[in-house]
């Protein structure tokens, strides 16, 4: 993994931590503000909705990475707004993924084609919560609030060098990830929660990337990417099965109930297959290797 200027502030570790914090948070909050109006436009803006969800998660990771350097109330406001945006975009994103999957082999004359038409109408409606959030954030003056959030970081000498801060903070984030990784994961909710912890650690690794050896950083980043991808297959299919299950009980879906039930069974089968693939990949040896790579690197860099 080579640090990307898109999300990472490139530094050798010697710059004051507060300066890197301000630049990182500004960059990630600006990414959210830039993509947000584009995600509001129309049902065809599926990539923009996806980018909005990713941008909100990366911004939340930045706030968590530097939480002790920020005023608590102002940070909490942004965390609340980012989570609301992520939830608003989540429904739209789920419908985008599901519609695109079904669209490939459905014509308008088939039952599946009529279901896709119904989903397409729901995609249009699903953009409204994103537009509502955007209008509220315009009224709240998001850009001015960003400036107020970052005001305390002007005192650059209070928190030491970025390299020292990064190693202290990242050690805690690694510990939190493995607390989740070491628990039994049987339910869909537990697996989804673990995937989210993997995302948080990957996005934090991007923030602290420049203070770790390139080889170890790249290996850990690839493992976290693979974890997210493998678990993502499971969560996508499990979410689709749950959606079909709920739809099958709605009066509006009566005309499509047979095809919805078939699709639900298909998604449950695919979710089970994806779960088994993840369990085979995320074994004790792989978990231990990843833990060792992180711990050895942090130990050497702290010596």
PDB file of C-alpha atoms in Angstrom:
ATOM      1  CA  UNK A   1       0.000   0.000   0.000  1.00  0.00           C
ATOM      2  CA  UNK A   2       1.542   3.271  -1.139  1.00  0.00           C
ATOM      3  CA  UNK A   3       0.142   6.271   0.780  1.00  0.00           C
ATOM      4  CA  UNK A   4      -2.358   8.158  -1.388  1.00  0.00           C
ATOM      5  CA  UNK A   5      -2.598  11.938  -1.224  1.00  0.00           C
ATOM      6  CA  UNK A   6      -6.351  11.546  -1.735  1.00  0.00           C
ATOM      7  CA  UNK A   7      -6.856  10.449   1.882  1.00  0.00           C
ATOM      8  CA  UNK A   8      -3.416  10.595   3.512  1.00  0.00           C
ATOM      9  CA  UNK A   9      -1.342  13.594   4.570  1.00  0.00           C
ATOM     10  CA  UNK A  10       2.192  12.625   3.588  1.00  0.00           C
ATOM     11  CA  UNK A  11       4.691  13.201   6.418  1.00  0.00           C
ATOM     12  CA  UNK A  12       7.831  11.608   7.835  1.00  0.00           C
ATOM     13  CA  UNK A  13       6.543  11.741  11.400  1.00  0.00           C
ATOM     14  CA  UNK A  14       8.398  14.866  12.503  1.00  0.00           C
ATOM     15  CA  UNK A  15       5.614  17.414  11.884  1.00  0.00           C
ATOM     16  CA  UNK A  16       3.532  18.481  14.910  1.00  0.00           C
ATOM     17  CA  UNK A  17       0.615  16.085  15.398  1.00  0.00           C
ATOM     18  CA  UNK A  18      -1.901  18.945  15.578  1.00  0.00           C
ATOM     19  CA  UNK A  19      -0.908  20.187  12.124  1.00  0.00           C
ATOM     20  CA  UNK A  20      -1.332  16.730  10.576  1.00  0.00           C
ATOM     21  CA  UNK A  21      -4.646  16.340  12.421  1.00  0.00           C
ATOM     22  CA  UNK A  22      -5.984  19.615  11.021  1.00  0.00           C
ATOM     23  CA  UNK A  23      -4.925  18.813   7.463  1.00  0.00           C
ATOM     24  CA  UNK A  24      -6.269  15.239   7.617  1.00  0.00           C
ATOM     25  CA  UNK A  25      -9.641  16.151   9.116  1.00  0.00           C
ATOM     26  CA  UNK A  26     -10.106  19.071   6.739  1.00  0.00           C
ATOM     27  CA  UNK A  27      -9.302  16.855   3.747  1.00  0.00           C
ATOM     28  CA  UNK A  28     -11.774  14.138   4.775  1.00  0.00           C
ATOM     29  CA  UNK A  29     -14.608  16.461   5.785  1.00  0.00           C
ATOM     30  CA  UNK A  30     -14.176  18.352   2.526  1.00  0.00           C
ATOM     31  CA  UNK A  31     -14.472  15.066   0.614  1.00  0.00           C
ATOM     32  CA  UNK A  32     -17.870  14.478   2.252  1.00  0.00           C
ATOM     33  CA  UNK A  33     -19.042  18.011   1.477  1.00  0.00           C
ATOM     34  CA  UNK A  34     -17.942  17.734  -2.163  1.00  0.00           C
ATOM     35  CA  UNK A  35     -19.652  14.424  -2.933  1.00  0.00           C
ATOM     36  CA  UNK A  36     -22.837  15.073  -0.912  1.00  0.00           C
ATOM     37  CA  UNK A  37     -24.700  17.281  -3.458  1.00  0.00           C
ATOM     38  CA  UNK A  38     -23.771  14.873  -6.257  1.00  0.00           C
ATOM     39  CA  UNK A  39     -25.289  11.942  -4.339  1.00  0.00           C
ATOM     40  CA  UNK A  40     -28.589  13.859  -4.077  1.00  0.00           C
ATOM     41  CA  UNK A  41     -29.156  14.246  -7.792  1.00  0.00           C
ATOM     42  CA  UNK A  42     -30.993  11.198  -9.125  1.00  0.00           C
ATOM     43  CA  UNK A  43     -31.335   7.431  -8.849  1.00  0.00           C
ATOM     44  CA  UNK A  44     -28.610   6.899 -11.453  1.00  0.00           C
ATOM     45  CA  UNK A  45     -25.958   8.430  -9.189  1.00  0.00           C
ATOM     46  CA  UNK A  46     -25.152   5.063  -7.600  1.00  0.00           C
ATOM     47  CA  UNK A  47     -21.378   5.574  -7.604  1.00  0.00           C
ATOM     48  CA  UNK A  48     -21.785   8.951  -5.881  1.00  0.00           C
ATOM     49  CA  UNK A  49     -23.898   7.359  -3.138  1.00  0.00           C
ATOM     50  CA  UNK A  50     -21.219   4.711  -2.658  1.00  0.00           C
ATOM     51  CA  UNK A  51     -18.520   7.405  -2.511  1.00  0.00           C
ATOM     52  CA  UNK A  52     -20.558   9.317   0.056  1.00  0.00           C
ATOM     53  CA  UNK A  53     -20.743   6.295   2.362  1.00  0.00           C
ATOM     54  CA  UNK A  54     -17.003   5.680   2.020  1.00  0.00           C
ATOM     55  CA  UNK A  55     -16.222   9.360   2.610  1.00  0.00           C
ATOM     56  CA  UNK A  56     -18.334   9.461   5.787  1.00  0.00           C
ATOM     57  CA  UNK A  57     -16.553   6.393   7.164  1.00  0.00           C
ATOM     58  CA  UNK A  58     -13.141   7.857   6.402  1.00  0.00           C
ATOM     59  CA  UNK A  59     -14.110  11.154   8.009  1.00  0.00           C
ATOM     60  CA  UNK A  60     -15.324   9.330  11.123  1.00  0.00           C
ATOM     61  CA  UNK A  61     -12.024   7.441  11.242  1.00  0.00           C
ATOM     62  CA  UNK A  62     -10.145  10.754  11.167  1.00  0.00           C
ATOM     63  CA  UNK A  63     -12.224  12.173  14.024  1.00  0.00           C
ATOM     64  CA  UNK A  64     -11.605   8.989  16.035  1.00  0.00           C
ATOM     65  CA  UNK A  65      -7.876   9.047  15.267  1.00  0.00           C
ATOM     66  CA  UNK A  66      -7.508  12.582  16.649  1.00  0.00           C
ATOM     67  CA  UNK A  67     -10.421  12.650  19.094  1.00  0.00           C
ATOM     68  CA  UNK A  68      -8.302  13.791  22.096  1.00  0.00           C
ATOM     69  CA  UNK A  69      -7.053  16.810  20.147  1.00  0.00           C
ATOM     70  CA  UNK A  70     -10.531  18.144  19.308  1.00  0.00           C
ATOM     71  CA  UNK A  71     -13.193  19.980  21.358  1.00  0.00           C
ATOM     72  CA  UNK A  72     -15.621  17.295  22.467  1.00  0.00           C
ATOM     73  CA  UNK A  73     -18.945  18.994  21.659  1.00  0.00           C
ATOM     74  CA  UNK A  74     -17.876  20.145  18.204  1.00  0.00           C
ATOM     75  CA  UNK A  75     -16.437  16.734  17.383  1.00  0.00           C
ATOM     76  CA  UNK A  76     -19.616  15.031  18.622  1.00  0.00           C
ATOM     77  CA  UNK A  77     -21.716  17.232  16.323  1.00  0.00           C
ATOM     78  CA  UNK A  78     -19.766  16.117  13.264  1.00  0.00           C
ATOM     79  CA  UNK A  79     -19.839  12.481  14.350  1.00  0.00           C
ATOM     80  CA  UNK A  80     -23.635  12.637  14.687  1.00  0.00           C
ATOM     81  CA  UNK A  81     -24.076  14.297  11.274  1.00  0.00           C
ATOM     82  CA  UNK A  82     -21.727  11.844   9.553  1.00  0.00           C
ATOM     83  CA  UNK A  83     -23.555   8.852  11.007  1.00  0.00           C
ATOM     84  CA  UNK A  84     -26.885  10.298   9.901  1.00  0.00           C
ATOM     85  CA  UNK A  85     -25.515  10.816   6.411  1.00  0.00           C
ATOM     86  CA  UNK A  86     -24.167   7.275   6.334  1.00  0.00           C
ATOM     87  CA  UNK A  87     -27.537   5.852   7.363  1.00  0.00           C
ATOM     88  CA  UNK A  88     -29.370   8.005   4.811  1.00  0.00           C
ATOM     89  CA  UNK A  89     -27.033   6.795   2.083  1.00  0.00           C
ATOM     90  CA  UNK A  90     -27.198   3.187   3.319  1.00  0.00           C
ATOM     91  CA  UNK A  91     -30.767   2.544   2.193  1.00  0.00           C
ATOM     92  CA  UNK A  92     -30.053   4.066  -1.218  1.00  0.00           C
ATOM     93  CA  UNK A  93     -26.844   2.054  -1.584  1.00  0.00           C
ATOM     94  CA  UNK A  94     -28.547  -1.243  -0.691  1.00  0.00           C
ATOM     95  CA  UNK A  95     -31.228  -0.590  -3.308  1.00  0.00           C
ATOM     96  CA  UNK A  96     -28.583   0.334  -5.897  1.00  0.00           C
ATOM     97  CA  UNK A  97     -26.637  -2.892  -5.340  1.00  0.00           C
ATOM     98  CA  UNK A  98     -29.744  -5.067  -5.367  1.00  0.00           C
ATOM     99  CA  UNK A  99     -31.282  -3.439  -8.443  1.00  0.00           C
ATOM    100  CA  UNK A 100     -28.053  -3.630 -10.416  1.00  0.00           C
ATOM    101  CA  UNK A 101     -27.662  -7.327  -9.527  1.00  0.00           C
ATOM    102  CA  UNK A 102     -31.190  -8.193 -10.638  1.00  0.00           C
ATOM    103  CA  UNK A 103     -31.209  -5.965 -13.690  1.00  0.00           C
ATOM    104  CA  UNK A 104     -28.694  -8.026 -15.641  1.00  0.00           C
ATOM    105  CA  UNK A 105     -31.036 -10.922 -16.354  1.00  0.00           C
ATOM    106  CA  UNK A 106     -34.474  -9.324 -16.105  1.00  0.00           C
ATOM    107  CA  UNK A 107     -36.739  -8.023 -18.856  1.00  0.00           C
ATOM    108  CA  UNK A 108     -39.778  -5.839 -18.262  1.00  0.00           C
ATOM    109  CA  UNK A 109     -42.174  -8.629 -19.233  1.00  0.00           C
ATOM    110  CA  UNK A 110     -40.999 -11.110 -16.578  1.00  0.00           C
ATOM    111  CA  UNK A 111     -41.912 -11.187 -12.893  1.00  0.00           C
ATOM    112  CA  UNK A 112     -38.313 -10.368 -12.077  1.00  0.00           C
ATOM    113  CA  UNK A 113     -38.435  -7.475 -14.534  1.00  0.00           C
ATOM    114  CA  UNK A 114     -41.498  -6.058 -12.805  1.00  0.00           C
ATOM    115  CA  UNK A 115     -39.717  -6.409  -9.475  1.00  0.00           C
ATOM    116  CA  UNK A 116     -36.737  -4.485 -10.853  1.00  0.00           C
ATOM    117  CA  UNK A 117     -39.132  -1.752 -11.992  1.00  0.00           C
ATOM    118  CA  UNK A 118     -40.520  -1.574  -8.447  1.00  0.00           C
ATOM    119  CA  UNK A 119     -36.999  -1.371  -7.003  1.00  0.00           C
ATOM    120  CA  UNK A 120     -36.100   1.364  -9.479  1.00  0.00           C
ATOM    121  CA  UNK A 121     -38.994   3.471  -8.223  1.00  0.00           C
ATOM    122  CA  UNK A 122     -37.841   2.913  -4.655  1.00  0.00           C
ATOM    123  CA  UNK A 123     -34.326   4.022  -5.644  1.00  0.00           C
ATOM    124  CA  UNK A 124     -35.708   7.396  -6.664  1.00  0.00           C
ATOM    125  CA  UNK A 125     -37.488   7.810  -3.327  1.00  0.00           C
ATOM    126  CA  UNK A 126     -34.366   6.659  -1.429  1.00  0.00           C
ATOM    127  CA  UNK A 127     -32.460   9.815  -2.443  1.00  0.00           C
ATOM    128  CA  UNK A 128     -34.819  12.099  -0.527  1.00  0.00           C
ATOM    129  CA  UNK A 129     -33.304  11.445   2.947  1.00  0.00           C
ATOM    130  CA  UNK A 130     -29.880  12.356   1.533  1.00  0.00           C
ATOM    131  CA  UNK A 131     -31.283  15.598   0.126  1.00  0.00           C
ATOM    132  CA  UNK A 132     -32.937  16.345   3.488  1.00  0.00           C
ATOM    133  CA  UNK A 133     -29.628  15.893   5.317  1.00  0.00           C
ATOM    134  CA  UNK A 134     -27.827  18.103   2.793  1.00  0.00           C
ATOM    135  CA  UNK A 135     -30.356  20.927   3.192  1.00  0.00           C
ATOM    136  CA  UNK A 136     -30.057  20.775   6.986  1.00  0.00           C
ATOM    137  CA  UNK A 137     -26.272  20.888   6.801  1.00  0.00           C
ATOM    138  CA  UNK A 138     -26.443  23.874   4.474  1.00  0.00           C
ATOM    139  CA  UNK A 139     -28.595  25.652   7.066  1.00  0.00           C
ATOM    140  CA  UNK A 140     -26.146  24.652   9.809  1.00  0.00           C
ATOM    141  CA  UNK A 141     -23.240  26.099   7.752  1.00  0.00           C
ATOM    142  CA  UNK A 142     -21.048  22.990   7.588  1.00  0.00           C
ATOM    143  CA  UNK A 143     -17.931  24.850   6.227  1.00  0.00           C
ATOM    144  CA  UNK A 144     -17.949  27.379   9.080  1.00  0.00           C
ATOM    145  CA  UNK A 145     -18.358  24.578  11.623  1.00  0.00           C
ATOM    146  CA  UNK A 146     -15.312  22.814  10.135  1.00  0.00           C
ATOM    147  CA  UNK A 147     -13.238  25.931  10.798  1.00  0.00           C
ATOM    148  CA  UNK A 148     -14.460  26.146  14.387  1.00  0.00           C
ATOM    149  CA  UNK A 149     -13.735  22.442  14.918  1.00  0.00           C
ATOM    150  CA  UNK A 150     -10.133  22.906  13.827  1.00  0.00           C
ATOM    151  CA  UNK A 151      -9.455  26.157  15.738  1.00  0.00           C
ATOM    152  CA  UNK A 152      -7.776  24.484  18.767  1.00  0.00           C
ATOM    153  CA  UNK A 153      -5.290  22.710  16.482  1.00  0.00           C
ATOM    154  CA  UNK A 154      -3.563  26.029  15.799  1.00  0.00           C
ATOM    155  CA  UNK A 155      -1.515  25.374  18.984  1.00  0.00           C
ATOM    156  CA  UNK A 156       0.831  22.958  17.269  1.00  0.00           C
ATOM    157  CA  UNK A 157       3.283  22.246  20.107  1.00  0.00           C
ATOM    158  CA  UNK A 158       0.779  20.819  22.593  1.00  0.00           C
ATOM    159  CA  UNK A 159       0.636  17.225  21.338  1.00  0.00           C
ATOM    160  CA  UNK A 160       4.174  16.421  20.217  1.00  0.00           C
ATOM    161  CA  UNK A 161       5.328  14.994  16.911  1.00  0.00           C
ATOM    162  CA  UNK A 162       2.962  13.150  14.611  1.00  0.00           C
ATOM    163  CA  UNK A 163       5.111   9.995  14.568  1.00  0.00           C
ATOM    164  CA  UNK A 164       4.981   9.603  18.348  1.00  0.00           C
ATOM    165  CA  UNK A 165       1.282  10.385  18.481  1.00  0.00           C
ATOM    166  CA  UNK A 166       0.509   7.970  15.626  1.00  0.00           C
ATOM    167  CA  UNK A 167       2.179   5.026  17.328  1.00  0.00           C
ATOM    168  CA  UNK A 168       0.414   5.653  20.649  1.00  0.00           C
ATOM    169  CA  UNK A 169      -2.994   6.097  19.065  1.00  0.00           C
ATOM    170  CA  UNK A 170      -2.704   3.302  16.528  1.00  0.00           C
ATOM    171  CA  UNK A 171      -1.760   0.809  19.241  1.00  0.00           C
ATOM    172  CA  UNK A 172      -5.156   1.452  20.906  1.00  0.00           C
ATOM    173  CA  UNK A 173      -7.004   1.063  17.600  1.00  0.00           C
ATOM    174  CA  UNK A 174      -5.247  -2.242  16.885  1.00  0.00           C
ATOM    175  CA  UNK A 175      -6.202  -3.466  20.348  1.00  0.00           C
ATOM    176  CA  UNK A 176      -9.852  -2.576  19.745  1.00  0.00           C
ATOM    177  CA  UNK A 177      -9.854  -4.442  16.416  1.00  0.00           C
ATOM    178  CA  UNK A 178      -8.466  -7.651  17.929  1.00  0.00           C
ATOM    179  CA  UNK A 179     -10.896  -7.482  20.865  1.00  0.00           C
ATOM    180  CA  UNK A 180     -13.604  -7.966  18.255  1.00  0.00           C
ATOM    181  CA  UNK A 181     -11.576 -10.412  16.144  1.00  0.00           C
ATOM    182  CA  UNK A 182     -11.056 -12.751  19.103  1.00  0.00           C
ATOM    183  CA  UNK A 183     -14.756 -13.086  19.902  1.00  0.00           C
ATOM    184  CA  UNK A 184     -16.922 -15.877  18.460  1.00  0.00           C
ATOM    185  CA  UNK A 185     -18.742 -14.614  15.380  1.00  0.00           C
ATOM    186  CA  UNK A 186     -21.842 -16.652  14.638  1.00  0.00           C
ATOM    187  CA  UNK A 187     -24.613 -14.226  13.733  1.00  0.00           C
ATOM    188  CA  UNK A 188     -24.893 -11.907  10.739  1.00  0.00           C
ATOM    189  CA  UNK A 189     -24.816  -8.914  13.089  1.00  0.00           C
ATOM    190  CA  UNK A 190     -21.554 -10.099  14.694  1.00  0.00           C
ATOM    191  CA  UNK A 191     -19.918 -10.620  11.315  1.00  0.00           C
ATOM    192  CA  UNK A 192     -21.116  -7.223  10.128  1.00  0.00           C
ATOM    193  CA  UNK A 193     -19.736  -5.574  13.278  1.00  0.00           C
ATOM    194  CA  UNK A 194     -16.365  -7.210  12.671  1.00  0.00           C
ATOM    195  CA  UNK A 195     -16.333  -5.982   9.091  1.00  0.00           C
ATOM    196  CA  UNK A 196     -16.940  -2.432  10.343  1.00  0.00           C
ATOM    197  CA  UNK A 197     -14.037  -2.740  12.796  1.00  0.00           C
ATOM    198  CA  UNK A 198     -11.855  -3.885   9.900  1.00  0.00           C
ATOM    199  CA  UNK A 199     -12.881  -0.829   7.886  1.00  0.00           C
ATOM    200  CA  UNK A 200     -12.115   1.480  10.799  1.00  0.00           C
ATOM    201  CA  UNK A 201      -8.636   0.016  11.209  1.00  0.00           C
ATOM    202  CA  UNK A 202      -7.926   0.178   7.465  1.00  0.00           C
ATOM    203  CA  UNK A 203      -8.986   3.815   7.255  1.00  0.00           C
ATOM    204  CA  UNK A 204      -6.882   4.586  10.351  1.00  0.00           C
ATOM    205  CA  UNK A 205      -3.897   2.839   8.781  1.00  0.00           C
ATOM    206  CA  UNK A 206      -4.267   5.265   5.867  1.00  0.00           C
ATOM    207  CA  UNK A 207      -4.030   8.177   8.312  1.00  0.00           C
ATOM    208  CA  UNK A 208      -0.939   6.831  10.067  1.00  0.00           C
ATOM    209  CA  UNK A 209       0.570   5.172   6.976  1.00  0.00           C
ATOM    210  CA  UNK A 210       3.682   7.294   6.615  1.00  0.00           C
ATOM    211  CA  UNK A 211       5.154   6.390  10.009  1.00  0.00           C
ATOM    212  CA  UNK A 212       5.228   2.606   9.376  1.00  0.00           C
ATOM    213  CA  UNK A 213       7.533   0.507   7.149  1.00  0.00           C
ATOM    214  CA  UNK A 214       6.144   0.212   3.623  1.00  0.00           C
ATOM    215  CA  UNK A 215       6.383  -3.587   3.438  1.00  0.00           C
ATOM    216  CA  UNK A 216       4.508  -4.247   6.691  1.00  0.00           C
ATOM    217  CA  UNK A 217       2.009  -1.493   5.966  1.00  0.00           C
ATOM    218  CA  UNK A 218       1.232  -2.929   2.552  1.00  0.00           C
ATOM    219  CA  UNK A 219       0.813  -6.480   3.862  1.00  0.00           C
ATOM    220  CA  UNK A 220      -1.523  -5.389   6.667  1.00  0.00           C
ATOM    221  CA  UNK A 221      -3.535  -3.140   4.386  1.00  0.00           C
ATOM    222  CA  UNK A 222      -4.044  -5.933   1.848  1.00  0.00           C
ATOM    223  CA  UNK A 223      -5.183  -8.309   4.599  1.00  0.00           C
ATOM    224  CA  UNK A 224      -7.722  -5.758   5.860  1.00  0.00           C
ATOM    225  CA  UNK A 225      -8.916  -5.133   2.296  1.00  0.00           C
ATOM    226  CA  UNK A 226      -9.371  -8.863   1.747  1.00  0.00           C
ATOM    227  CA  UNK A 227     -11.243  -9.153   5.046  1.00  0.00           C
ATOM    228  CA  UNK A 228     -13.598  -6.357   4.002  1.00  0.00           C
ATOM    229  CA  UNK A 229     -14.164  -7.861   0.564  1.00  0.00           C
ATOM    230  CA  UNK A 230     -14.751 -11.402   1.833  1.00  0.00           C
ATOM    231  CA  UNK A 231     -17.119 -10.304   4.586  1.00  0.00           C
ATOM    232  CA  UNK A 232     -18.729  -7.794   2.214  1.00  0.00           C
ATOM    233  CA  UNK A 233     -19.981 -10.635   0.020  1.00  0.00           C
ATOM    234  CA  UNK A 234     -21.642 -12.185   3.046  1.00  0.00           C
ATOM    235  CA  UNK A 235     -23.216  -8.981   4.365  1.00  0.00           C
ATOM    236  CA  UNK A 236     -24.522  -7.975   0.919  1.00  0.00           C
ATOM    237  CA  UNK A 237     -26.277 -11.315   0.440  1.00  0.00           C
ATOM    238  CA  UNK A 238     -27.529 -11.432   4.038  1.00  0.00           C
ATOM    239  CA  UNK A 239     -28.926  -7.894   3.726  1.00  0.00           C
ATOM    240  CA  UNK A 240     -30.625  -8.772   0.437  1.00  0.00           C
ATOM    241  CA  UNK A 241     -32.187 -11.911   1.952  1.00  0.00           C
ATOM    242  CA  UNK A 242     -33.473  -9.881   4.896  1.00  0.00           C
ATOM    243  CA  UNK A 243     -34.930  -7.258   2.561  1.00  0.00           C
ATOM    244  CA  UNK A 244     -36.709  -9.914   0.490  1.00  0.00           C
ATOM    245  CA  UNK A 245     -38.045 -11.513   3.674  1.00  0.00           C
ATOM    246  CA  UNK A 246     -39.537  -8.197   4.806  1.00  0.00           C
ATOM    247  CA  UNK A 247     -40.958  -7.420   1.373  1.00  0.00           C
ATOM    248  CA  UNK A 248     -42.659 -10.789   1.111  1.00  0.00           C
ATOM    249  CA  UNK A 249     -44.939  -9.775   4.006  1.00  0.00           C
ATOM    250  CA  UNK A 250     -45.948  -6.424   2.536  1.00  0.00           C
ATOM    251  CA  UNK A 251     -49.300  -6.035   0.744  1.00  0.00           C
ATOM    252  CA  UNK A 252     -47.676  -4.058  -2.072  1.00  0.00           C
ATOM    253  CA  UNK A 253     -45.490  -7.048  -2.906  1.00  0.00           C
ATOM    254  CA  UNK A 254     -48.329  -9.545  -3.231  1.00  0.00           C
ATOM    255  CA  UNK A 255     -48.026  -9.735  -7.020  1.00  0.00           C
ATOM    256  CA  UNK A 256     -44.301 -10.489  -6.737  1.00  0.00           C
ATOM    257  CA  UNK A 257     -44.375 -12.807  -3.700  1.00  0.00           C
ATOM    258  CA  UNK A 258     -43.311 -15.979  -5.526  1.00  0.00           C
ATOM    259  CA  UNK A 259     -40.303 -14.398  -7.197  1.00  0.00           C
ATOM    260  CA  UNK A 260     -39.372 -12.592  -3.985  1.00  0.00           C
ATOM    261  CA  UNK A 261     -39.395 -15.894  -2.089  1.00  0.00           C
ATOM    262  CA  UNK A 262     -37.176 -17.509  -4.724  1.00  0.00           C
ATOM    263  CA  UNK A 263     -34.773 -14.590  -4.566  1.00  0.00           C
ATOM    264  CA  UNK A 264     -34.719 -14.760  -0.763  1.00  0.00           C
ATOM    265  CA  UNK A 265     -33.716 -18.426  -0.863  1.00  0.00           C
ATOM    266  CA  UNK A 266     -31.039 -17.679  -3.459  1.00  0.00           C
ATOM    267  CA  UNK A 267     -29.588 -14.876  -1.333  1.00  0.00           C
ATOM    268  CA  UNK A 268     -29.585 -17.028   1.807  1.00  0.00           C
ATOM    269  CA  UNK A 269     -27.735 -19.749  -0.077  1.00  0.00           C
ATOM    270  CA  UNK A 270     -25.177 -17.252  -1.390  1.00  0.00           C
ATOM    271  CA  UNK A 271     -24.791 -15.719   2.083  1.00  0.00           C
ATOM    272  CA  UNK A 272     -24.107 -19.134   3.586  1.00  0.00           C
ATOM    273  CA  UNK A 273     -21.518 -19.849   0.881  1.00  0.00           C
ATOM    274  CA  UNK A 274     -19.833 -16.492   1.513  1.00  0.00           C
ATOM    275  CA  UNK A 275     -19.795 -17.114   5.271  1.00  0.00           C
ATOM    276  CA  UNK A 276     -18.028 -20.447   4.751  1.00  0.00           C
ATOM    277  CA  UNK A 277     -15.496 -18.801   2.431  1.00  0.00           C
ATOM    278  CA  UNK A 278     -14.759 -16.190   5.089  1.00  0.00           C
ATOM    279  CA  UNK A 279     -14.389 -18.789   7.843  1.00  0.00           C
ATOM    280  CA  UNK A 280     -11.951 -20.769   5.717  1.00  0.00           C
ATOM    281  CA  UNK A 281      -9.884 -17.647   4.960  1.00  0.00           C
ATOM    282  CA  UNK A 282      -9.952 -15.961   8.390  1.00  0.00           C
ATOM    283  CA  UNK A 283      -8.350 -18.823  10.308  1.00  0.00           C
ATOM    284  CA  UNK A 284      -6.257 -18.769  13.504  1.00  0.00           C
ATOM    285  CA  UNK A 285      -3.006 -18.619  11.572  1.00  0.00           C
ATOM    286  CA  UNK A 286      -4.038 -15.599   9.495  1.00  0.00           C
ATOM    287  CA  UNK A 287      -5.367 -13.775  12.549  1.00  0.00           C
ATOM    288  CA  UNK A 288      -2.113 -14.446  14.440  1.00  0.00           C
ATOM    289  CA  UNK A 289       0.029 -13.312  11.505  1.00  0.00           C
ATOM    290  CA  UNK A 290      -1.815 -10.017  11.249  1.00  0.00           C
ATOM    291  CA  UNK A 291      -1.638  -9.424  14.995  1.00  0.00           C
ATOM    292  CA  UNK A 292       2.094 -10.204  14.997  1.00  0.00           C
ATOM    293  CA  UNK A 293       2.784  -7.837  12.091  1.00  0.00           C
ATOM    294  CA  UNK A 294       1.085  -4.945  13.857  1.00  0.00           C
ATOM    295  CA  UNK A 295       2.546  -5.636  17.304  1.00  0.00           C
ATOM    296  CA  UNK A 296       6.119  -6.213  16.111  1.00  0.00           C
ATOM    297  CA  UNK A 297       6.075  -3.016  14.073  1.00  0.00           C
ATOM    298  CA  UNK A 298       4.693  -0.913  16.918  1.00  0.00           C
ATOM    299  CA  UNK A 299       7.198  -2.474  19.346  1.00  0.00           C
ATOM    300  CA  UNK A 300      10.209  -1.759  17.096  1.00  0.00           C
ATOM    301  CA  UNK A 301       9.095   1.786  16.390  1.00  0.00           C
ATOM    302  CA  UNK A 302       8.586   2.484  20.077  1.00  0.00           C
ATOM    303  CA  UNK A 303      11.989   1.135  21.106  1.00  0.00           C
TER     304      UNK A 303
END
